[in-house]
């Protein structure tokens, strides 16, 4: 299994932006030192109470220059908000700087308020995502190309630089709605799944749908599945249970409120069930969170739970959210990271 840390470059209460960056880079450096496989960067806009990570590719570039081994991923770059050619240039540049360690994780994001602030209609997000991804792939693979689409038109484009890896950095795509699992499988890309807005026990049928569609599309293998999930590791079960309580519950209420509010937004689809999912996140109790939306415990119990999920879902890796909600102090995040790297991860290698 590939072990990664999903990082939001959290802004803790009362902390300056400079301190948020400093603490986050301490965690990044420790992850490199302790042997973590990958550092995953979120993309969060206009949420100063939560994060300073609005520019994942800039931070990926900074991490590339201070690490030598660890992979660097975007989880996810929100494609409908990007200019395709500029994005292709930046992704290729980071891939060059990291000597092929970039994983290009992409998605649409469910936060309609970000689209409104950027002046992009959320109803266009699916079409914009598909068109942007096609253009970026062409830019990576073709010496010259032209494009005449619904949102973008280009003539005789030549991209420089090209990515370090051919034909492109590994592309992984986030899926939150059932039909997206089939679409990603058809395209032939690995998939991100998440427990934050749904239960872990609900994921197995969706993963089966992805793998069935993968085979029907004629791709070799089974398709790769990566789980983003809040993880908290401590030296005792009590500490693992209680230390993240306030932070994770704060996060679920925060996202639940925004998810429910977006249910009537332009582009929201019935299949996404936003209102019910948002309401559930706002009313869920901590016992259910521990059972269904987090992995918490000592290194031994976290290892057991991950083994169970790996076997049930056929996981190829995880993106561990070690500070979901941005309220867990830096020193405790460091302890959780160390225990994950030194006592849990070796059991899967």
Tab-separated table of C-alpha atoms in Angstrom:
chain	number	residue	atom	x	y	z
A	1	UNK	CA	0.000	0.000	0.000
A	2	UNK	CA	1.029	3.550	-0.708
A	3	UNK	CA	0.871	5.755	2.398
A	4	UNK	CA	0.284	9.461	1.977
A	5	UNK	CA	-0.644	12.416	4.157
A	6	UNK	CA	-3.503	14.615	2.979
A	7	UNK	CA	-2.426	18.128	3.956
A	8	UNK	CA	-4.497	21.308	4.030
A	9	UNK	CA	-1.710	23.531	5.430
A	10	UNK	CA	-4.048	24.176	8.315
A	11	UNK	CA	-4.541	27.586	9.880
A	12	UNK	CA	-4.876	26.942	13.600
A	13	UNK	CA	-6.841	29.447	15.733
A	14	UNK	CA	-4.792	32.529	16.568
A	15	UNK	CA	-1.966	31.515	14.263
A	16	UNK	CA	-0.391	33.821	11.678
A	17	UNK	CA	-0.163	32.704	8.057
A	18	UNK	CA	3.621	32.616	8.418
A	19	UNK	CA	3.333	30.214	11.356
A	20	UNK	CA	0.837	28.049	9.482
A	21	UNK	CA	3.284	27.672	6.601
A	22	UNK	CA	6.208	27.072	8.981
A	23	UNK	CA	4.436	24.316	10.950
A	24	UNK	CA	3.197	22.665	7.776
A	25	UNK	CA	6.667	22.559	6.279
A	26	UNK	CA	8.005	21.017	9.503
A	27	UNK	CA	5.455	18.242	8.981
A	28	UNK	CA	6.423	17.885	5.314
A	29	UNK	CA	10.110	17.621	6.191
A	30	UNK	CA	9.373	15.037	8.880
A	31	UNK	CA	7.307	12.984	6.435
A	32	UNK	CA	10.242	12.916	4.025
A	33	UNK	CA	12.626	11.966	6.829
A	34	UNK	CA	10.353	9.236	8.236
A	35	UNK	CA	9.774	7.557	4.879
A	36	UNK	CA	6.190	8.541	3.978
A	37	UNK	CA	5.405	7.677	0.375
A	38	UNK	CA	3.485	10.788	-0.684
A	39	UNK	CA	2.450	14.269	0.444
A	40	UNK	CA	-0.984	15.271	-0.858
A	41	UNK	CA	-1.992	18.914	-1.164
A	42	UNK	CA	-5.572	20.122	-0.951
A	43	UNK	CA	-6.950	23.141	-2.808
A	44	UNK	CA	-9.009	25.388	-0.548
A	45	UNK	CA	-10.149	28.896	-1.414
A	46	UNK	CA	-11.422	31.800	0.664
A	47	UNK	CA	-11.334	29.933	4.004
A	48	UNK	CA	-8.735	31.801	6.123
A	49	UNK	CA	-10.153	30.253	9.286
A	50	UNK	CA	-9.213	26.834	7.963
A	51	UNK	CA	-6.278	26.828	5.554
A	52	UNK	CA	-3.560	28.757	3.717
A	53	UNK	CA	-3.433	26.217	0.867
A	54	UNK	CA	-5.040	27.942	-2.090
A	55	UNK	CA	-2.175	27.333	-4.558
A	56	UNK	CA	-1.286	23.626	-4.532
A	57	UNK	CA	1.089	23.686	-7.488
A	58	UNK	CA	3.145	26.516	-5.984
A	59	UNK	CA	3.449	24.547	-2.759
A	60	UNK	CA	4.188	21.374	-4.724
A	61	UNK	CA	7.068	23.225	-6.346
A	62	UNK	CA	8.394	24.309	-2.943
A	63	UNK	CA	8.153	20.754	-1.615
A	64	UNK	CA	9.865	19.394	-4.716
A	65	UNK	CA	12.930	21.539	-4.030
A	66	UNK	CA	13.237	20.513	-0.357
A	67	UNK	CA	12.658	16.757	-0.804
A	68	UNK	CA	14.388	14.051	-2.818
A	69	UNK	CA	12.316	10.912	-2.368
A	70	UNK	CA	8.687	11.540	-1.436
A	71	UNK	CA	6.027	11.828	-4.135
A	72	UNK	CA	3.960	15.020	-4.246
A	73	UNK	CA	0.303	14.948	-5.199
A	74	UNK	CA	-2.542	17.378	-5.735
A	75	UNK	CA	-5.772	16.228	-4.079
A	76	UNK	CA	-7.299	17.758	-5.951
A	77	UNK	CA	-6.552	20.410	-8.508
A	78	UNK	CA	-9.996	21.866	-9.331
A	79	UNK	CA	-9.927	21.738	-13.127
A	80	UNK	CA	-13.036	23.828	-13.966
A	81	UNK	CA	-11.431	26.853	-12.292
A	82	UNK	CA	-8.230	26.600	-14.361
A	83	UNK	CA	-6.969	27.902	-17.673
A	84	UNK	CA	-5.937	24.654	-19.392
A	85	UNK	CA	-2.735	25.858	-21.048
A	86	UNK	CA	-1.452	27.661	-17.971
A	87	UNK	CA	-2.273	24.601	-15.900
A	88	UNK	CA	-0.413	22.295	-18.294
A	89	UNK	CA	2.665	24.536	-18.152
A	90	UNK	CA	2.676	24.591	-14.362
A	91	UNK	CA	2.069	20.864	-13.938
A	92	UNK	CA	4.850	20.036	-16.395
A	93	UNK	CA	7.191	22.450	-14.606
A	94	UNK	CA	6.555	20.871	-11.202
A	95	UNK	CA	7.010	17.416	-12.702
A	96	UNK	CA	10.381	18.526	-14.062
A	97	UNK	CA	11.472	20.081	-10.756
A	98	UNK	CA	10.490	16.946	-8.845
A	99	UNK	CA	12.079	14.656	-11.439
A	100	UNK	CA	8.863	12.800	-12.037
A	101	UNK	CA	7.535	12.642	-8.476
A	102	UNK	CA	4.339	14.602	-9.154
A	103	UNK	CA	0.962	12.847	-9.069
A	104	UNK	CA	-1.642	15.001	-10.788
A	105	UNK	CA	-4.842	14.490	-8.810
A	106	UNK	CA	-7.846	16.286	-10.271
A	107	UNK	CA	-11.517	16.827	-9.518
A	108	UNK	CA	-14.427	19.259	-9.640
A	109	UNK	CA	-14.896	20.123	-5.936
A	110	UNK	CA	-18.328	20.237	-4.367
A	111	UNK	CA	-18.031	23.798	-3.030
A	112	UNK	CA	-20.305	25.862	-5.255
A	113	UNK	CA	-19.422	29.062	-3.345
A	114	UNK	CA	-15.864	28.874	-4.718
A	115	UNK	CA	-17.227	28.796	-8.263
A	116	UNK	CA	-19.446	31.810	-7.550
A	117	UNK	CA	-16.487	33.758	-6.174
A	118	UNK	CA	-14.399	32.894	-9.225
A	119	UNK	CA	-17.278	33.863	-11.511
A	120	UNK	CA	-17.684	30.354	-12.948
A	121	UNK	CA	-21.133	28.771	-13.208
A	122	UNK	CA	-21.129	25.545	-11.187
A	123	UNK	CA	-23.620	24.108	-13.692
A	124	UNK	CA	-20.742	24.109	-16.193
A	125	UNK	CA	-18.347	22.250	-13.893
A	126	UNK	CA	-18.689	18.768	-15.393
A	127	UNK	CA	-18.270	19.976	-18.987
A	128	UNK	CA	-15.422	22.298	-18.054
A	129	UNK	CA	-13.690	19.487	-16.171
A	130	UNK	CA	-13.847	17.119	-19.140
A	131	UNK	CA	-12.719	19.740	-21.662
A	132	UNK	CA	-9.857	20.987	-19.493
A	133	UNK	CA	-8.556	17.468	-18.890
A	134	UNK	CA	-8.603	16.683	-22.615
A	135	UNK	CA	-6.694	19.861	-23.441
A	136	UNK	CA	-4.061	19.252	-20.764
A	137	UNK	CA	-3.465	15.721	-22.049
A	138	UNK	CA	-3.073	16.984	-25.606
A	139	UNK	CA	-0.639	19.643	-24.441
A	140	UNK	CA	1.444	16.963	-22.720
A	141	UNK	CA	1.528	14.512	-25.614
A	142	UNK	CA	1.372	16.452	-28.884
A	143	UNK	CA	4.227	18.417	-30.391
A	144	UNK	CA	1.622	20.852	-31.728
A	145	UNK	CA	-2.146	20.830	-31.371
A	146	UNK	CA	-5.261	22.899	-31.981
A	147	UNK	CA	-8.565	22.790	-30.119
A	148	UNK	CA	-12.045	24.037	-30.890
A	149	UNK	CA	-14.317	23.404	-27.902
A	150	UNK	CA	-17.245	24.847	-25.994
A	151	UNK	CA	-15.154	26.874	-23.552
A	152	UNK	CA	-11.678	27.087	-25.106
A	153	UNK	CA	-10.219	27.566	-28.573
A	154	UNK	CA	-6.507	27.264	-29.409
A	155	UNK	CA	-4.502	27.194	-32.597
A	156	UNK	CA	-1.131	25.536	-33.165
A	157	UNK	CA	-0.091	25.292	-29.493
A	158	UNK	CA	3.386	24.059	-28.466
A	159	UNK	CA	3.855	23.345	-24.765
A	160	UNK	CA	7.168	23.932	-23.005
A	161	UNK	CA	8.302	22.269	-20.897
A	162	UNK	CA	6.889	18.815	-21.426
A	163	UNK	CA	6.489	16.676	-18.292
A	164	UNK	CA	9.419	14.672	-16.920
A	165	UNK	CA	7.372	11.493	-17.277
A	166	UNK	CA	5.782	10.423	-20.536
A	167	UNK	CA	3.061	10.658	-21.589
A	168	UNK	CA	2.126	12.643	-18.457
A	169	UNK	CA	2.417	12.622	-14.650
A	170	UNK	CA	0.162	9.947	-13.189
A	171	UNK	CA	-3.405	11.263	-13.234
A	172	UNK	CA	-5.831	10.280	-10.461
A	173	UNK	CA	-9.420	11.491	-10.395
A	174	UNK	CA	-11.722	12.104	-7.425
A	175	UNK	CA	-15.178	10.554	-7.430
A	176	UNK	CA	-18.054	11.535	-5.165
A	177	UNK	CA	-21.143	10.543	-7.167
A	178	UNK	CA	-21.945	7.034	-8.467
A	179	UNK	CA	-21.764	7.873	-12.173
A	180	UNK	CA	-18.315	9.403	-11.749
A	181	UNK	CA	-16.911	5.992	-10.783
A	182	UNK	CA	-17.899	4.671	-14.207
A	183	UNK	CA	-16.599	7.740	-16.032
A	184	UNK	CA	-13.177	7.567	-14.382
A	185	UNK	CA	-12.905	3.830	-15.041
A	186	UNK	CA	-13.761	4.368	-18.700
A	187	UNK	CA	-10.991	6.959	-18.977
A	188	UNK	CA	-8.543	4.465	-17.471
A	189	UNK	CA	-7.345	6.481	-14.485
A	190	UNK	CA	-6.916	5.544	-10.809
A	191	UNK	CA	-9.613	6.872	-8.510
A	192	UNK	CA	-9.810	8.770	-5.215
A	193	UNK	CA	-12.642	7.863	-2.879
A	194	UNK	CA	-13.405	9.577	0.424
A	195	UNK	CA	-15.128	8.878	3.718
A	196	UNK	CA	-15.591	12.486	4.763
A	197	UNK	CA	-19.062	12.960	3.275
A	198	UNK	CA	-20.191	9.327	3.325
A	199	UNK	CA	-19.708	6.148	5.309
A	200	UNK	CA	-16.835	3.729	4.833
A	201	UNK	CA	-19.304	0.860	4.772
A	202	UNK	CA	-20.992	2.368	1.693
A	203	UNK	CA	-17.878	2.401	-0.483
A	204	UNK	CA	-17.519	-1.276	-1.443
A	205	UNK	CA	-20.400	-1.352	-3.994
A	206	UNK	CA	-19.091	1.828	-5.627
A	207	UNK	CA	-15.587	0.386	-5.898
A	208	UNK	CA	-17.062	-2.738	-7.502
A	209	UNK	CA	-18.854	-0.510	-10.022
A	210	UNK	CA	-15.549	1.194	-10.846
A	211	UNK	CA	-13.690	-2.081	-11.304
A	212	UNK	CA	-16.465	-3.607	-13.406
A	213	UNK	CA	-16.490	-0.552	-15.677
A	214	UNK	CA	-12.680	-0.698	-15.822
A	215	UNK	CA	-12.750	-4.229	-17.202
A	216	UNK	CA	-15.632	-3.469	-19.571
A	217	UNK	CA	-13.560	-0.624	-21.016
A	218	UNK	CA	-10.794	-3.127	-21.802
A	219	UNK	CA	-8.090	-1.667	-19.561
A	220	UNK	CA	-5.445	-4.044	-18.168
A	221	UNK	CA	-5.456	-4.859	-14.468
A	222	UNK	CA	-8.191	-3.908	-12.023
A	223	UNK	CA	-7.815	-0.130	-11.698
A	224	UNK	CA	-6.264	1.490	-8.658
A	225	UNK	CA	-8.262	2.811	-5.698
A	226	UNK	CA	-6.971	5.315	-3.127
A	227	UNK	CA	-8.910	6.240	0.009
A	228	UNK	CA	-8.804	9.697	1.559
A	229	UNK	CA	-9.799	9.307	5.189
A	230	UNK	CA	-9.265	11.067	8.536
A	231	UNK	CA	-6.671	9.091	10.499
A	232	UNK	CA	-5.485	9.716	14.023
A	233	UNK	CA	-2.826	7.620	15.732
A	234	UNK	CA	-1.839	8.013	19.397
A	235	UNK	CA	-0.069	5.999	22.068
A	236	UNK	CA	-3.317	5.065	23.845
A	237	UNK	CA	-6.823	4.310	22.638
A	238	UNK	CA	-8.254	7.044	24.853
A	239	UNK	CA	-5.933	9.694	23.447
A	240	UNK	CA	-6.620	8.562	19.885
A	241	UNK	CA	-10.321	8.787	20.505
A	242	UNK	CA	-10.557	12.067	22.401
A	243	UNK	CA	-7.797	14.276	21.004
A	244	UNK	CA	-9.348	14.679	17.517
A	245	UNK	CA	-12.970	14.836	18.717
A	246	UNK	CA	-13.477	18.610	18.642
A	247	UNK	CA	-11.617	19.061	15.379
A	248	UNK	CA	-13.345	16.355	13.341
A	249	UNK	CA	-16.800	17.298	14.584
A	250	UNK	CA	-16.089	20.937	13.732
A	251	UNK	CA	-15.075	19.872	10.212
A	252	UNK	CA	-18.154	17.739	9.641
A	253	UNK	CA	-20.482	20.536	10.750
A	254	UNK	CA	-18.596	23.020	8.565
A	255	UNK	CA	-18.693	20.877	5.418
A	256	UNK	CA	-22.213	19.650	6.138
A	257	UNK	CA	-23.480	23.220	6.282
A	258	UNK	CA	-21.854	24.080	2.952
A	259	UNK	CA	-22.972	20.853	1.321
A	260	UNK	CA	-26.584	21.365	2.353
A	261	UNK	CA	-26.474	24.997	1.212
A	262	UNK	CA	-25.219	23.899	-2.212
A	263	UNK	CA	-28.116	21.467	-2.751
A	264	UNK	CA	-30.115	24.130	-4.598
A	265	UNK	CA	-27.156	25.630	-6.430
A	266	UNK	CA	-27.059	25.683	-10.203
A	267	UNK	CA	-25.487	22.420	-11.339
A	268	UNK	CA	-26.339	20.369	-8.247
A	269	UNK	CA	-27.739	17.005	-9.328
A	270	UNK	CA	-30.301	14.753	-7.658
A	271	UNK	CA	-27.859	11.831	-7.836
A	272	UNK	CA	-25.462	13.712	-5.539
A	273	UNK	CA	-28.030	13.812	-2.710
A	274	UNK	CA	-26.414	16.936	-1.261
A	275	UNK	CA	-29.193	18.015	1.102
A	276	UNK	CA	-29.453	14.652	2.862
A	277	UNK	CA	-25.688	14.189	3.043
A	278	UNK	CA	-25.217	17.685	4.414
A	279	UNK	CA	-27.940	17.221	7.009
A	280	UNK	CA	-26.398	13.910	8.066
A	281	UNK	CA	-22.992	15.538	8.570
A	282	UNK	CA	-24.517	18.224	10.760
A	283	UNK	CA	-26.381	15.725	12.966
A	284	UNK	CA	-24.002	12.742	13.091
A	285	UNK	CA	-22.769	11.717	16.541
A	286	UNK	CA	-19.157	10.993	17.404
A	287	UNK	CA	-19.644	7.265	17.908
A	288	UNK	CA	-20.801	6.899	14.323
A	289	UNK	CA	-17.942	9.094	13.128
A	290	UNK	CA	-15.474	6.740	14.799
A	291	UNK	CA	-17.123	3.709	13.198
A	292	UNK	CA	-17.789	5.062	9.739
A	293	UNK	CA	-15.731	8.143	8.890
A	294	UNK	CA	-12.391	7.903	10.685
A	295	UNK	CA	-9.622	5.489	11.498
A	296	UNK	CA	-8.401	6.118	15.047
A	297	UNK	CA	-6.445	4.208	17.650
A	298	UNK	CA	-3.047	2.961	18.679
A	299	UNK	CA	-0.677	1.804	15.927
A	300	UNK	CA	-1.899	-1.759	16.419
A	301	UNK	CA	-5.603	-0.971	16.126
A	302	UNK	CA	-5.074	1.396	13.186
A	303	UNK	CA	-3.101	-1.355	11.444
A	304	UNK	CA	-5.965	-3.793	12.004
A	305	UNK	CA	-8.571	-1.355	10.660
A	306	UNK	CA	-6.493	-0.498	7.602
A	307	UNK	CA	-5.949	-4.185	6.907
A	308	UNK	CA	-9.708	-4.729	7.024
A	309	UNK	CA	-10.368	-1.833	4.644
A	310	UNK	CA	-7.578	-2.881	2.294
A	311	UNK	CA	-9.021	-6.364	2.027
A	312	UNK	CA	-12.639	-5.163	1.692
A	313	UNK	CA	-12.033	-2.425	-0.852
A	314	UNK	CA	-8.882	-3.677	-2.532
A	315	UNK	CA	-7.098	-0.454	-1.628
A	316	UNK	CA	-3.855	0.531	-3.304
A	317	UNK	CA	-3.175	3.321	-0.832
A	318	UNK	CA	-4.505	5.928	1.574
A	319	UNK	CA	-4.387	9.690	1.943
A	320	UNK	CA	-4.424	10.118	5.721
A	321	UNK	CA	-5.981	13.342	6.993
A	322	UNK	CA	-4.039	13.807	10.229
A	323	UNK	CA	-5.614	17.139	11.181
A	324	UNK	CA	-9.207	17.067	9.930
A	325	UNK	CA	-10.842	20.294	11.033
A	326	UNK	CA	-7.598	22.248	11.552
A	327	UNK	CA	-7.899	22.341	15.354
A	328	UNK	CA	-5.413	19.633	16.370
A	329	UNK	CA	-2.190	21.191	17.732
A	330	UNK	CA	0.992	20.863	15.693
A	331	UNK	CA	2.812	18.673	18.225
A	332	UNK	CA	-0.005	16.127	18.254
A	333	UNK	CA	-0.097	16.021	14.459
A	334	UNK	CA	3.642	15.336	14.520
A	335	UNK	CA	3.114	12.437	16.929
A	336	UNK	CA	0.348	10.970	14.768
A	337	UNK	CA	2.545	11.312	11.671
A	338	UNK	CA	5.531	9.652	13.358
A	339	UNK	CA	3.454	6.729	14.606
A	340	UNK	CA	1.852	6.305	11.167
A	341	UNK	CA	5.226	6.270	9.419
A	342	UNK	CA	7.250	4.279	11.914
A	343	UNK	CA	4.761	1.823	13.409
A	344	UNK	CA	1.851	1.428	10.985
A	345	UNK	CA	3.293	1.817	7.499
A	346	UNK	CA	6.013	-0.854	7.871
A	347	UNK	CA	3.317	-3.486	8.446
A	348	UNK	CA	2.138	-2.975	4.852
A	349	UNK	CA	5.501	-2.936	3.109
